[in-house]
Short mmCIF file of C-alpha atoms and ligand atoms in Angstrom, two decimals:
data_model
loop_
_atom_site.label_atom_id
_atom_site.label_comp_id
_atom_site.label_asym_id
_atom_site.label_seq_id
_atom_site.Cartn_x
_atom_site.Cartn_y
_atom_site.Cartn_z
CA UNK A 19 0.00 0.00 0.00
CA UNK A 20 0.96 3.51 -0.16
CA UNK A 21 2.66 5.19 2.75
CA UNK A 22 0.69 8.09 2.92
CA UNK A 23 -2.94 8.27 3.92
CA UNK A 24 -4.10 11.24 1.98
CA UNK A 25 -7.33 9.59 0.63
CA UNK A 26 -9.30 6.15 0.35
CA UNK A 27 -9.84 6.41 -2.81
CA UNK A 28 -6.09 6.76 -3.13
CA UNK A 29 -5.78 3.21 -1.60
CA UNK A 30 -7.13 -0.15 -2.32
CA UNK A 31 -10.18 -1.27 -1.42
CA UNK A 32 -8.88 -3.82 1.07
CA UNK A 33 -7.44 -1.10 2.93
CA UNK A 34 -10.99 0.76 3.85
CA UNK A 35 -12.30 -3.12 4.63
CA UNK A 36 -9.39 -3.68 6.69
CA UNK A 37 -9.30 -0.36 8.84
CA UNK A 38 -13.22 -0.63 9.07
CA UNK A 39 -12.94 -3.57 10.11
CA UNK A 40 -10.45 -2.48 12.79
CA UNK A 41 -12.50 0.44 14.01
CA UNK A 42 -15.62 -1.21 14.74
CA UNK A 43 -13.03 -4.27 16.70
CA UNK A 44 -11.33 -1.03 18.71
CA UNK A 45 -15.00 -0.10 19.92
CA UNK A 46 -16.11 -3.61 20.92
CA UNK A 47 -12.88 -3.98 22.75
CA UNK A 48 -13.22 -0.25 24.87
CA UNK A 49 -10.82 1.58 25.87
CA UNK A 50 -7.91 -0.81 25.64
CA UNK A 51 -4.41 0.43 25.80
CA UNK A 52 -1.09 -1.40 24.61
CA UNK A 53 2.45 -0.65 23.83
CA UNK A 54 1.90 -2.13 19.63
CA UNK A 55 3.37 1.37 19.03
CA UNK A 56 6.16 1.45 21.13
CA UNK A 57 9.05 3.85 20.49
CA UNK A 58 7.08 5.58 17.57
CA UNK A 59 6.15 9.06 17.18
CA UNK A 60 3.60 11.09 15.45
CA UNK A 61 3.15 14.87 15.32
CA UNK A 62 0.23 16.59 14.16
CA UNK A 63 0.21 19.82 12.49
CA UNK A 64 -2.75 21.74 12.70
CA UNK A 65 -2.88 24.97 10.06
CA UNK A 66 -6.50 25.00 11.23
CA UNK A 67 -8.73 24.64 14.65
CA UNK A 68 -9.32 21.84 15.61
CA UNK A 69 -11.35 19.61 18.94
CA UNK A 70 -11.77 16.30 18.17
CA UNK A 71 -9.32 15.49 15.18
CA UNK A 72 -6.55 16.78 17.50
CA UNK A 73 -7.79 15.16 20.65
CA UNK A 74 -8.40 11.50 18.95
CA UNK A 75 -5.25 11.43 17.45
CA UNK A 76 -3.34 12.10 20.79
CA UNK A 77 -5.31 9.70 22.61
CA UNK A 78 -5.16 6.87 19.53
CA UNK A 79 -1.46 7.69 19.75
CA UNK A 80 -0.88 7.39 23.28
CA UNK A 81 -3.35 4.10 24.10
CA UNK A 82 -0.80 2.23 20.78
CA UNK A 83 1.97 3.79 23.41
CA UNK A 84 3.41 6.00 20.84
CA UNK A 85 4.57 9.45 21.47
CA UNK A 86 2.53 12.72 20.06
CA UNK A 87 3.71 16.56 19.43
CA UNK A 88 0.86 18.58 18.23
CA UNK A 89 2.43 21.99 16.42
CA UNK A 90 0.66 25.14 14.82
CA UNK A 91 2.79 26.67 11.89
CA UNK A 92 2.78 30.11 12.65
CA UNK A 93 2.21 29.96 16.01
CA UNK A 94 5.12 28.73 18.18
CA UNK A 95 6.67 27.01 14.78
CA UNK A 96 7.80 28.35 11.62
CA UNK A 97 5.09 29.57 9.43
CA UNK A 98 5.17 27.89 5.72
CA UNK A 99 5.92 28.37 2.48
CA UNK A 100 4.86 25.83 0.38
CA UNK A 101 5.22 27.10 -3.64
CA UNK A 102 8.85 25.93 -5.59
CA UNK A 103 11.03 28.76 -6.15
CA UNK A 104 9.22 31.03 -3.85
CA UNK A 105 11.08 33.98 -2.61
CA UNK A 106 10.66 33.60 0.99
CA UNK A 107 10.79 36.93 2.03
CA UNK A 108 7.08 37.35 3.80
CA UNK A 109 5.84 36.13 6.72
CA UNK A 110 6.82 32.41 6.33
CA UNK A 111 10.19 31.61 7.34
CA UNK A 112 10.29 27.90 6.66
CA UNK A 113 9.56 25.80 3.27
CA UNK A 114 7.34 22.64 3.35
CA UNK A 115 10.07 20.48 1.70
CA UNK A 116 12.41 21.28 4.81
CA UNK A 117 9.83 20.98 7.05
CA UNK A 118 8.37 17.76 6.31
CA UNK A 119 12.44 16.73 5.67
CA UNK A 120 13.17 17.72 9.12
CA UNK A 121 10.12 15.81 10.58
CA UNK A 122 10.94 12.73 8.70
CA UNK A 123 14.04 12.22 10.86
CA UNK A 124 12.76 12.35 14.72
CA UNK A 125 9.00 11.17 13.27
CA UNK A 126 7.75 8.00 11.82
CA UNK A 127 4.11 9.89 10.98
CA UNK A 128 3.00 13.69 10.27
CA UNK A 129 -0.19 14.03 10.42
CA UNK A 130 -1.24 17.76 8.55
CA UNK A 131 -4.41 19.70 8.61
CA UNK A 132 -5.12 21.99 5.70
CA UNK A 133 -7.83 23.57 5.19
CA UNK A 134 -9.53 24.45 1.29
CA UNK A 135 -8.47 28.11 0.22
CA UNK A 136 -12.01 28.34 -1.38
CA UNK A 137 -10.53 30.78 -3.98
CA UNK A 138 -7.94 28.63 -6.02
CA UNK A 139 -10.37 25.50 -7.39
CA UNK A 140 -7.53 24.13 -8.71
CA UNK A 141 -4.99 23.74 -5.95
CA UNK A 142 -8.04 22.46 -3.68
CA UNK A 143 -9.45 19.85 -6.40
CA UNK A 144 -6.14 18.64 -6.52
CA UNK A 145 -5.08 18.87 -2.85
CA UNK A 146 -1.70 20.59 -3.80
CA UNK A 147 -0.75 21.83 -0.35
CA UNK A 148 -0.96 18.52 1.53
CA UNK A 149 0.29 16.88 -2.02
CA UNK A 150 3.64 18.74 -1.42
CA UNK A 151 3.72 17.50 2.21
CA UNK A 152 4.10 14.24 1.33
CA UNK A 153 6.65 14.22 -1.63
CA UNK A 154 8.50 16.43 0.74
CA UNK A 155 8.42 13.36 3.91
CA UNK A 156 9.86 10.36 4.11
CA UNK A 157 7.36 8.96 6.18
CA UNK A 158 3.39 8.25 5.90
CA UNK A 159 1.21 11.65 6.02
CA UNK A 160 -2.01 11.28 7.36
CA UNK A 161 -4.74 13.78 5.97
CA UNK A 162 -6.47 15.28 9.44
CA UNK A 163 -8.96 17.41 6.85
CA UNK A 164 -6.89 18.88 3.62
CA UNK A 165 -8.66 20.75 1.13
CA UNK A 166 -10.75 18.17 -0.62
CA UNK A 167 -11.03 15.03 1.74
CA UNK A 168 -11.18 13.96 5.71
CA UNK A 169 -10.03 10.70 5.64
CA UNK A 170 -10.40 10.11 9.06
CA UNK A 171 -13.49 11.34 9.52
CA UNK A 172 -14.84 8.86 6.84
CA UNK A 173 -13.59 6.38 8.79
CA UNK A 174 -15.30 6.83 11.58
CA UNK A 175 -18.58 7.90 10.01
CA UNK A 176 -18.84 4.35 7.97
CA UNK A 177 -18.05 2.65 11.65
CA UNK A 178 -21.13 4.78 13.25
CA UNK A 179 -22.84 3.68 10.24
CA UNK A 180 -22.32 -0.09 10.25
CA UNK A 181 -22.28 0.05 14.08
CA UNK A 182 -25.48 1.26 14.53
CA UNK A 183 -26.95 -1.22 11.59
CA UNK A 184 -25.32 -4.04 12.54
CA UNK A 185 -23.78 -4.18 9.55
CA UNK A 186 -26.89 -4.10 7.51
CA UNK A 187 -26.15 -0.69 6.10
CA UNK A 188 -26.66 -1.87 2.13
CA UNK A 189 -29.86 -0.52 0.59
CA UNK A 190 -30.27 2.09 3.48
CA UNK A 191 -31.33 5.41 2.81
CA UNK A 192 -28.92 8.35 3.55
CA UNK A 193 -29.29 12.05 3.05
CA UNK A 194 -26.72 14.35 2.78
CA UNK A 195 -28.37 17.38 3.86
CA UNK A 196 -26.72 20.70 2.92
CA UNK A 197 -27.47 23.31 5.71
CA UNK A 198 -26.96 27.05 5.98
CA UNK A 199 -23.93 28.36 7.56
CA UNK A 200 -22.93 31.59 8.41
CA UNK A 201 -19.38 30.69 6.95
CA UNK A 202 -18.04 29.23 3.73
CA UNK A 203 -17.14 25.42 5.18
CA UNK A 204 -14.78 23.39 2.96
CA UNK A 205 -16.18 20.86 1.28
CA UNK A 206 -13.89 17.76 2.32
CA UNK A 207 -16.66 16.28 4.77
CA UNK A 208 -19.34 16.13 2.64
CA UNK A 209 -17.24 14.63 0.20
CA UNK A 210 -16.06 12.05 2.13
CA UNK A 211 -19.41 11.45 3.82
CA UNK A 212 -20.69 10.40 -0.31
CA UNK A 213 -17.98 8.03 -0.60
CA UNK A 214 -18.43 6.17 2.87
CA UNK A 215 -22.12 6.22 1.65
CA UNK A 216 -21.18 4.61 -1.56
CA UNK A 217 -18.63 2.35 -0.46
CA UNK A 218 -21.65 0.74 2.30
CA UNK A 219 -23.54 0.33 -0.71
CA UNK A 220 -26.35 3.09 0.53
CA UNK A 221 -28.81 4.68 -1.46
CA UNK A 222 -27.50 8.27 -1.07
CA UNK A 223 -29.61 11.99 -1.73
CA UNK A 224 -27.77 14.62 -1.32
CA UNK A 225 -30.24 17.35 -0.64
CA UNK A 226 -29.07 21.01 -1.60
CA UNK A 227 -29.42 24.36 -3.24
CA UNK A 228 -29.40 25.38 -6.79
CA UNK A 229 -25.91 26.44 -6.78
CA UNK A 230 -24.22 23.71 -4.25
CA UNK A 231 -23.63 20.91 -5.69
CA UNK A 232 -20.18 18.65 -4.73
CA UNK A 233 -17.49 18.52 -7.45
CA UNK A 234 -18.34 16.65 -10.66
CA UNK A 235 -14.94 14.69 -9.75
CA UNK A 236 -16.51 13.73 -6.59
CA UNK A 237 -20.04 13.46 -7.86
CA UNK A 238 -18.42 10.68 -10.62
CA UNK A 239 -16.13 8.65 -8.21
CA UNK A 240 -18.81 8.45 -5.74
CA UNK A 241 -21.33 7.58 -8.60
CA UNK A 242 -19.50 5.35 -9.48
CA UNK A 243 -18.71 3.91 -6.22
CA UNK A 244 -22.43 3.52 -5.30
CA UNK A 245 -22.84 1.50 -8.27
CA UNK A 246 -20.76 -1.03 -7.45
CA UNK A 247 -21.83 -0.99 -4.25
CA UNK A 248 -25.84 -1.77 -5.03
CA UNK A 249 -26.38 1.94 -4.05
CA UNK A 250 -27.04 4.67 -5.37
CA UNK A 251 -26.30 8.31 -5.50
CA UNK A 252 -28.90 11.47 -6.61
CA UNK A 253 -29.40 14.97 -5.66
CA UNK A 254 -32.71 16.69 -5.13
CA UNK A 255 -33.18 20.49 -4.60
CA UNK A 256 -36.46 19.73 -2.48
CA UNK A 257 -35.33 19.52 0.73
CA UNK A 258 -38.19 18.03 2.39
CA UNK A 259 -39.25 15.48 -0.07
CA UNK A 260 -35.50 14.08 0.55
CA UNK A 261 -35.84 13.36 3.67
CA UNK A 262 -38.66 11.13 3.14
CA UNK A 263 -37.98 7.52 4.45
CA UNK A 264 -34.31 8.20 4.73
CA UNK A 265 -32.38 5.98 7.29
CA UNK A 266 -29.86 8.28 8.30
CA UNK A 267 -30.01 11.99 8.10
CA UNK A 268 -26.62 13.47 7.61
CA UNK A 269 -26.20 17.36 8.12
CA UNK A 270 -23.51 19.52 6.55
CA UNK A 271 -22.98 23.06 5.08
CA UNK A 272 -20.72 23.61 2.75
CA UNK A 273 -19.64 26.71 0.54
CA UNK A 274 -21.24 26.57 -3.09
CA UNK A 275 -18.67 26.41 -6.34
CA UNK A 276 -19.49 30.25 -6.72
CA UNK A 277 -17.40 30.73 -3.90
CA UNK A 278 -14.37 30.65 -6.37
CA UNK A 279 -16.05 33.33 -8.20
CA UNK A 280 -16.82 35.90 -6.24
CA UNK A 281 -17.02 34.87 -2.43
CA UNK A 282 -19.67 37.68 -1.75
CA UNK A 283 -21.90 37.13 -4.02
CA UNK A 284 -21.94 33.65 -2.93
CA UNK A 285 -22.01 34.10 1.27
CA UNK A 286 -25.49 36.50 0.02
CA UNK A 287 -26.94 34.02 -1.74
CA UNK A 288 -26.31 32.09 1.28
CA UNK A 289 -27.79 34.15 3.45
CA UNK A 290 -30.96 33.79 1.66
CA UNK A 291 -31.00 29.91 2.62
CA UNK A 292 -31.84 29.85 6.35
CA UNK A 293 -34.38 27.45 5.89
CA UNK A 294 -32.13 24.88 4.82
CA UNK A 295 -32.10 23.81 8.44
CA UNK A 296 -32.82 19.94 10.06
CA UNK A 297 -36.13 20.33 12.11
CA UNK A 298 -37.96 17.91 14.04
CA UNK A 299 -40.61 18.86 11.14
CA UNK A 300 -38.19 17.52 8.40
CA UNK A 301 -37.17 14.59 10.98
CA UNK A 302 -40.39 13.09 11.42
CA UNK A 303 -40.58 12.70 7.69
CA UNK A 304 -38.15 10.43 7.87
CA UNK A 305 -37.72 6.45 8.54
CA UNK A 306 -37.09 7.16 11.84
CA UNK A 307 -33.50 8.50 10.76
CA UNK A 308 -29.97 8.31 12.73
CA UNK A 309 -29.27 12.45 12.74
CA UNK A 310 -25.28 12.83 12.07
CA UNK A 311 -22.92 15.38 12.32
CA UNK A 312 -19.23 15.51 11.96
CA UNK A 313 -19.13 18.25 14.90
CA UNK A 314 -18.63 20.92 15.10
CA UNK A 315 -21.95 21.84 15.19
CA UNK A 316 -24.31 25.32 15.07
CA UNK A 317 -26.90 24.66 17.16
CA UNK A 318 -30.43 26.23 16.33
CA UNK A 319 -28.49 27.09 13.01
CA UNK A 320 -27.57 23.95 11.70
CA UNK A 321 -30.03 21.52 13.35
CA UNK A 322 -32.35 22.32 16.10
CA UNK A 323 -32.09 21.43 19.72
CA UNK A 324 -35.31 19.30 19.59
CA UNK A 325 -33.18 17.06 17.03
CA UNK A 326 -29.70 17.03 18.51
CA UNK A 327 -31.21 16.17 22.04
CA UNK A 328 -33.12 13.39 20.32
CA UNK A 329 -33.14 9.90 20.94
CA UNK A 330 -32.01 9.35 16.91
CA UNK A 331 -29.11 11.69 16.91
CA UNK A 332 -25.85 9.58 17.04
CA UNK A 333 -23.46 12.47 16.63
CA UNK A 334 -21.83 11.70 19.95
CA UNK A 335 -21.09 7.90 19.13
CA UNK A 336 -20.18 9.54 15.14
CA UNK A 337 -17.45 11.74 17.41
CA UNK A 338 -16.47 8.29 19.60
CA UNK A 339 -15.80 6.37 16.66
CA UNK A 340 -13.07 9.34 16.03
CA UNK A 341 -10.94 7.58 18.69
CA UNK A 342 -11.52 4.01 16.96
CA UNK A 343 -10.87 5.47 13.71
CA UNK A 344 -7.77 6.66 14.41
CA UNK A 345 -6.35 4.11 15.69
CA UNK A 346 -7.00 1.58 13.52
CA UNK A 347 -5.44 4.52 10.76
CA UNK A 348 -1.94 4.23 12.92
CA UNK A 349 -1.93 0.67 12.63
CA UNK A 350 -2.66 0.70 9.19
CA UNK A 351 0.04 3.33 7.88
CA UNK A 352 2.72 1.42 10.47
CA UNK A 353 1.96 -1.91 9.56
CA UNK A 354 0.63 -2.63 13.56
CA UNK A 355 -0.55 -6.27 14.45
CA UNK A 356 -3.85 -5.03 15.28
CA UNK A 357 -4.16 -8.25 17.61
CA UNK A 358 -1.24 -7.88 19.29
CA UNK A 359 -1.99 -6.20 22.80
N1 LIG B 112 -15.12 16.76 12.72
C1 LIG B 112 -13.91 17.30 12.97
O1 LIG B 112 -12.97 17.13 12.19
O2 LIG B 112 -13.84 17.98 14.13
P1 LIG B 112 -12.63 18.97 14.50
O3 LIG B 112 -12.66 20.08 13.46
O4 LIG B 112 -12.96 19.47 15.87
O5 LIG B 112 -11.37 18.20 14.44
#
């Protein structure tokens, strides 16, 4: 496999089975700890805020016994400079390819979070910045949220998932369901959150504005994914109707593509979508539905109180399976006998 862990769909297929697998056998087992990691170190860089990414990694770290420094660049470390043949004479005092050099030789991980610029398409689509992490390190990357994708969180969302169905998550209905924000959010959740979907062979709707759709890239691989799967994937603009008989109710804002047009013409169009909130109105439409978020979360913005404090919201157990996630991605990237204790 590769050595980095910048995407699923950058890995095989086994992989994801394998680390799923792993997850869901870290939450039977509790809070276990063990020394598999002994002598290994990780350290996270965080370019953006961050509760439970951080917090999980540290504590998936420390119960595999391996050691964890958590950094900020530009904040008590070096700010970066990540473009080739940049005249470094701004802020930024340090370049990514000495950087993740330097890290390469006192860690055997680097976990990086890097938020989407939401004004170069390009260099998000293609997840440039964390992209140039990795050729810079010698050792496996680990995306904690980069531009495009939040491997980790996908993770733990398809544990929740199969943990709460028992497995039986094929032919389930899930809705993506786009919700106002009073900020431009990336869009690397929701497009991990269709892929998990796909890959557990869900029928997915992703329920959203004129104007927000997810990347045709992400639309097709996802598509695509579903199919093979025996799910499916559609979008419907009618938020309500969506919901109807869905299995799982998955909220999420995200910023529309018109963002990398003109970012204020897009956060007023925005502000024109308030209603695009989860109700207990919109719930009761539903089968029933598991409410997720990825956290965190606007309350009375995003989703109501009434639904959060719900019996059906699983967003807590979705924030859990963080913990399992991650360490089932440290044994993964460093080869870890995940039975060994
Ligand atoms: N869901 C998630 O990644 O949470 P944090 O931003 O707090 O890490």
């Amino acid at each position: 496999m590769s050595k980095d862990l910048l995407g699923w769909h950058l890995l095989p297929r086994e992989d994801w089975d394998r680390a799923l697998s792993a997850a869901l056998d870290h939450k039977r087992m509790g809070r276990v700890t063990s020394t598999v990691a002994s002598g290994r170190g990780i350290c996270l860089m965080f370019f953006n805020s961050s509760l439970r990414t951080r917090t999980s990694m540290e504590v998936a770290a420390a119960q595999l016994g391996a050691h964890v420094s958590t950094v900020t660049p530009g904040s008590g470390v070096w700010g970066l400079s990540f473009e080739d043949g940049a005249v470094m004479d701004g802020a930024e005092a340090e370049h990514v390819r000495e950087a993740a050099g330097v890290l390469s030789r006192y860690y055997d991980a680097i976990g990086v979070r890097l938020f989407a610029s939401l004004s170069n398409l390009e260099q998000d689509r293609s997840d440039r910045l964390i992209e140039r992490f990795a050729a810079g390190a010698d050792v496996p990357v680990v995306n904690l949220e980069s531009a495009f994708w939040h491997p980790c969180q996908e993770l733990a969302d398809a544990a929740t998932i199969s943990s709460h169905f028992e497995g039986h998550t094929a032919g389930k209905k899930l809705v993506l369901a786009w919700s106002y924000h009073p900020k431009a959010l990336p869009m690397a959740v929701p497009n991990s959150a269709v892929m998990m979907a796909a890959r557990l062979g869900m029928h997915i709707t992703i329920a959203r504005p004129e104007g927000y759709a997810l990347d045709p890239s992400v639309m097709s691989m996802a598509g695509d994914a579903a199919a093979s799967s025996g799910g499916s994937l559609q979008e419907s603009t009618d938020r309500l109707a969506a919901f109807e008989g869905a299995d799982v109710v998955y909220a999420k804002g995200w910023a529309g593509s018109g963002v990398y047009v003109n970012a204020d013409v897009e956060a007023e169009r925005r502000r024109g979508l308030t209603e695009w909130r989860t109700t207990a109105d919109a719930m009761r439409r539903t089968n029933r539905a598991a409410f997720m978020h990825c956290l965190p979360v606007r309350r009375n913005v995003v989703v109501d109180d009434a639904v959060l404090d719900g019996h059906d919201a699983i967003h807590l157990l979705q924030a859990e399976f963080r913990l399992h996630a991650q360490k089932a991605i440290l044994e993964m990237i460093w080869d870890l006998d995940h039975n060994a204790r």
